[in-house]
């Protein structure tokens, strides 16, 4: 089992940047595919980005491709989401999640992730 704690959210103007962090407990962090999801008020949760166990393969939602970068540091048990060129429509609660199942590529399906953090609020003003 793994516990996840996000940080780094906040208020930023459109065009600005934020870096989210997700710290994981335990000694088996490198065994998990990690993902970031977000949920805006009144909307369904949506996939943002994911990264495989070694960090060699990443996947992004079309809406963030080219602006967001997911990365991980297995020595620090942490996954990051660098968000650049932020837009008001990026406003949401961002949550990291861990998928323990071995896969060829990181999954974008929320149902594949067994462990979830509490989330961190990101607000982008226009």
Tab-separated table of C-alpha atoms in Angstrom:
chain	number	residue	atom	x	y	z
A	1	UNK	CA	0.000	0.000	0.000
A	2	UNK	CA	1.145	3.533	-0.674
A	3	UNK	CA	0.025	6.901	0.663
A	4	UNK	CA	0.199	9.959	-1.570
A	5	UNK	CA	0.418	13.624	-0.586
A	6	UNK	CA	0.256	16.406	-3.169
A	7	UNK	CA	1.655	19.908	-2.829
A	8	UNK	CA	2.451	22.919	-4.972
A	9	UNK	CA	-1.003	24.101	-5.938
A	10	UNK	CA	-2.064	27.714	-5.746
A	11	UNK	CA	-3.309	30.764	-7.600
A	12	UNK	CA	-1.518	31.831	-10.770
A	13	UNK	CA	-2.259	34.191	-13.641
A	14	UNK	CA	-2.935	32.869	-17.120
A	15	UNK	CA	0.335	32.167	-18.886
A	16	UNK	CA	2.097	31.381	-15.641
A	17	UNK	CA	3.617	28.176	-14.332
A	18	UNK	CA	3.289	25.872	-11.356
A	19	UNK	CA	5.012	22.656	-10.349
A	20	UNK	CA	3.013	20.080	-8.457
A	21	UNK	CA	4.664	17.403	-6.358
A	22	UNK	CA	3.288	14.131	-5.091
A	23	UNK	CA	5.232	12.431	-2.312
A	24	UNK	CA	4.671	8.725	-1.747
A	25	UNK	CA	5.216	6.722	1.393
A	26	UNK	CA	6.819	3.310	1.461
A	27	UNK	CA	9.826	1.684	-0.174
A	28	UNK	CA	8.156	0.376	-3.311
A	29	UNK	CA	7.431	3.629	-5.152
A	30	UNK	CA	9.349	2.475	-8.216
A	31	UNK	CA	6.881	-0.406	-8.652
A	32	UNK	CA	3.983	1.949	-9.390
A	33	UNK	CA	2.895	3.662	-12.546
A	34	UNK	CA	1.964	7.177	-11.491
A	35	UNK	CA	-0.695	9.453	-12.876
A	36	UNK	CA	-2.143	12.921	-12.457
A	37	UNK	CA	-5.849	13.578	-12.778
A	38	UNK	CA	-7.923	16.713	-12.316
A	39	UNK	CA	-11.493	17.614	-11.571
A	40	UNK	CA	-13.053	21.007	-12.131
A	41	UNK	CA	-16.265	22.078	-10.361
A	42	UNK	CA	-19.282	20.436	-11.942
A	43	UNK	CA	-17.172	18.285	-14.248
A	44	UNK	CA	-16.027	14.678	-14.324
A	45	UNK	CA	-12.535	13.741	-13.261
A	46	UNK	CA	-10.212	13.674	-16.242
A	47	UNK	CA	-6.809	12.228	-17.013
A	48	UNK	CA	-3.910	14.675	-17.255
A	49	UNK	CA	-0.671	12.690	-17.495
A	50	UNK	CA	0.969	9.425	-16.506
A	51	UNK	CA	4.457	7.979	-16.291
A	52	UNK	CA	5.740	4.420	-16.189
A	53	UNK	CA	7.805	2.902	-13.412
A	54	UNK	CA	11.202	3.876	-14.715
A	55	UNK	CA	10.130	7.266	-16.031
A	56	UNK	CA	10.997	6.352	-19.604
A	57	UNK	CA	7.437	6.472	-20.993
A	58	UNK	CA	4.909	9.248	-20.488
A	59	UNK	CA	1.384	9.890	-21.684
A	60	UNK	CA	-0.613	13.129	-21.810
A	61	UNK	CA	-4.124	14.317	-22.408
A	62	UNK	CA	-4.390	16.275	-25.653
A	63	UNK	CA	-5.489	19.349	-23.708
A	64	UNK	CA	-2.155	19.603	-21.874
A	65	UNK	CA	0.264	18.158	-24.402
A	66	UNK	CA	3.154	20.534	-25.016
A	67	UNK	CA	2.399	22.565	-21.874
A	68	UNK	CA	2.637	20.033	-19.024
A	69	UNK	CA	5.487	17.651	-18.207
A	70	UNK	CA	5.287	14.698	-15.856
A	71	UNK	CA	8.456	13.330	-14.283
A	72	UNK	CA	9.499	11.227	-11.320
A	73	UNK	CA	12.402	10.786	-8.939
A	74	UNK	CA	12.306	7.253	-7.582
A	75	UNK	CA	15.096	8.009	-5.105
A	76	UNK	CA	12.865	10.677	-3.557
A	77	UNK	CA	9.585	8.746	-3.938
A	78	UNK	CA	8.122	11.737	-5.745
A	79	UNK	CA	6.307	12.415	-8.988
A	80	UNK	CA	6.064	15.920	-10.428
A	81	UNK	CA	3.802	17.788	-12.808
A	82	UNK	CA	5.362	20.877	-14.348
A	83	UNK	CA	2.595	23.067	-15.730
A	84	UNK	CA	3.479	25.899	-18.097
A	85	UNK	CA	1.377	28.322	-20.146
A	86	UNK	CA	-1.517	27.801	-17.785
A	87	UNK	CA	-5.011	28.668	-18.910
A	88	UNK	CA	-8.158	29.441	-16.902
A	89	UNK	CA	-9.590	26.120	-18.084
A	90	UNK	CA	-6.783	24.344	-16.223
A	91	UNK	CA	-8.412	25.381	-12.953
A	92	UNK	CA	-9.201	22.209	-10.998
A	93	UNK	CA	-8.245	20.025	-8.083
A	94	UNK	CA	-5.238	18.007	-9.181
A	95	UNK	CA	-4.769	14.550	-7.703
A	96	UNK	CA	-1.991	12.029	-8.107
A	97	UNK	CA	-2.620	8.312	-8.220
A	98	UNK	CA	-0.639	5.054	-8.177
A	99	UNK	CA	-1.223	1.973	-10.313
A	100	UNK	CA	0.481	-1.208	-9.020
A	101	UNK	CA	-0.195	-3.387	-12.079
A	102	UNK	CA	2.736	-4.048	-14.445
A	103	UNK	CA	1.871	-2.633	-17.885
A	104	UNK	CA	3.657	-1.993	-21.140
A	105	UNK	CA	2.664	1.653	-21.043
A	106	UNK	CA	1.266	4.016	-18.397
A	107	UNK	CA	-2.509	3.939	-18.321
A	108	UNK	CA	-4.898	6.876	-18.584
A	109	UNK	CA	-7.882	5.055	-17.046
A	110	UNK	CA	-8.726	6.213	-13.566
A	111	UNK	CA	-10.129	2.791	-12.720
A	112	UNK	CA	-6.636	1.294	-13.126
A	113	UNK	CA	-5.272	3.337	-10.238
A	114	UNK	CA	-5.679	1.851	-6.775
A	115	UNK	CA	-4.262	4.616	-4.605
A	116	UNK	CA	-5.156	8.302	-4.631
A	117	UNK	CA	-4.010	11.429	-2.862
A	118	UNK	CA	-6.255	14.129	-1.424
A	119	UNK	CA	-5.607	16.618	-4.173
A	120	UNK	CA	-4.286	20.155	-4.455
A	121	UNK	CA	-6.184	23.144	-5.826
A	122	UNK	CA	-4.884	24.945	-8.893
A	123	UNK	CA	-6.611	28.186	-9.831
A	124	UNK	CA	-5.679	30.102	-12.978
A	125	UNK	CA	-6.992	33.649	-13.231
A	126	UNK	CA	-7.606	35.373	-16.541
